[in-house]
Amino acid sequence: MVKILQTYKYTFSLLFSILVAIVLFRTGTLDYLTHALRGYAYLSATVAGFLFAISVTAPTAGLYFVALGQGLNSYAVVLFGATGAMAADIIMYRFIKDGLLEEFKLIIEAVLAPHHRERMEAITEHRVFVWIVPFVASALIASPLPDEIGLALFSLINFHPKYLSIIAFVLNAAGIATLVFIGHSLAT
């Protein structure tokens, strides 16, 4: 059991973090944290941005941005929120690229026949794949779908973190701005 935990430590960490997030959500702890941070509005916007990038906590963070848009400077909320979301995306990218991807490769080696693995490797090394992946991954980050899928695609092609941070900031800012301005329009 210990050997399995050591071999797949990133996979188990990911599953454990999802479990913790679900427990926090179901017990109302996230709602409590949201209300506790309300006095520190722009700091809480950064924390909400961080949570906005994580698929399990994104709905709660999204509703919090709508609430923040009703009483604060919308542009500042977007700036702080997008910064938090960008930080979360870069951390997740590093987590996926530096450990989780290698563990998935081990799992694929154990599950797939060699000829299927060779075919998958040929597809990922193809020039069209390398050019299309950044657009698909960016669309996934911009969409309501989990950012983690887009970040995994970016890690497949060894995308440079500097460029990823710019893309993540802009796309998350667009999503957060939409929510904040919805909140602003509800307040008026």
PDB file of C-alpha atoms in Angstrom, residues 16-31 56-57:
ATOM      1  CA  PHE A  16      -7.773  13.926  -1.741  1.00  0.00           C
ATOM      2  CA  SER A  17      -7.998  17.646  -2.580  1.00  0.00           C
ATOM      3  CA  ILE A  18     -11.208  17.049  -4.533  1.00  0.00           C
ATOM      4  CA  LEU A  19     -12.620  15.144  -1.566  1.00  0.00           C
ATOM      5  CA  VAL A  20     -11.666  17.956   0.838  1.00  0.00           C
ATOM      6  CA  ALA A  21     -13.235  20.580  -1.445  1.00  0.00           C
ATOM      7  CA  ILE A  22     -16.457  18.574  -1.652  1.00  0.00           C
ATOM      8  CA  VAL A  23     -16.559  18.226   2.141  1.00  0.00           C
ATOM      9  CA  LEU A  24     -15.924  21.970   2.592  1.00  0.00           C
ATOM     10  CA  PHE A  25     -18.692  22.756   0.129  1.00  0.00           C
ATOM     11  CA  ARG A  26     -21.232  20.296   1.554  1.00  0.00           C
ATOM     12  CA  THR A  27     -20.664  21.362   5.170  1.00  0.00           C
ATOM     13  CA  GLY A  28     -21.082  25.061   4.401  1.00  0.00           C
ATOM     14  CA  THR A  29     -17.517  25.911   5.384  1.00  0.00           C
ATOM     15  CA  LEU A  30     -16.915  27.723   2.091  1.00  0.00           C
ATOM     16  CA  ASP A  31     -19.968  29.894   2.692  1.00  0.00           C
ATOM     17  CA  VAL A  56     -14.988  22.157  -7.527  1.00  0.00           C
ATOM     18  CA  THR A  57     -15.063  25.626  -5.941  1.00  0.00           C
TER      19      THR A  57
END
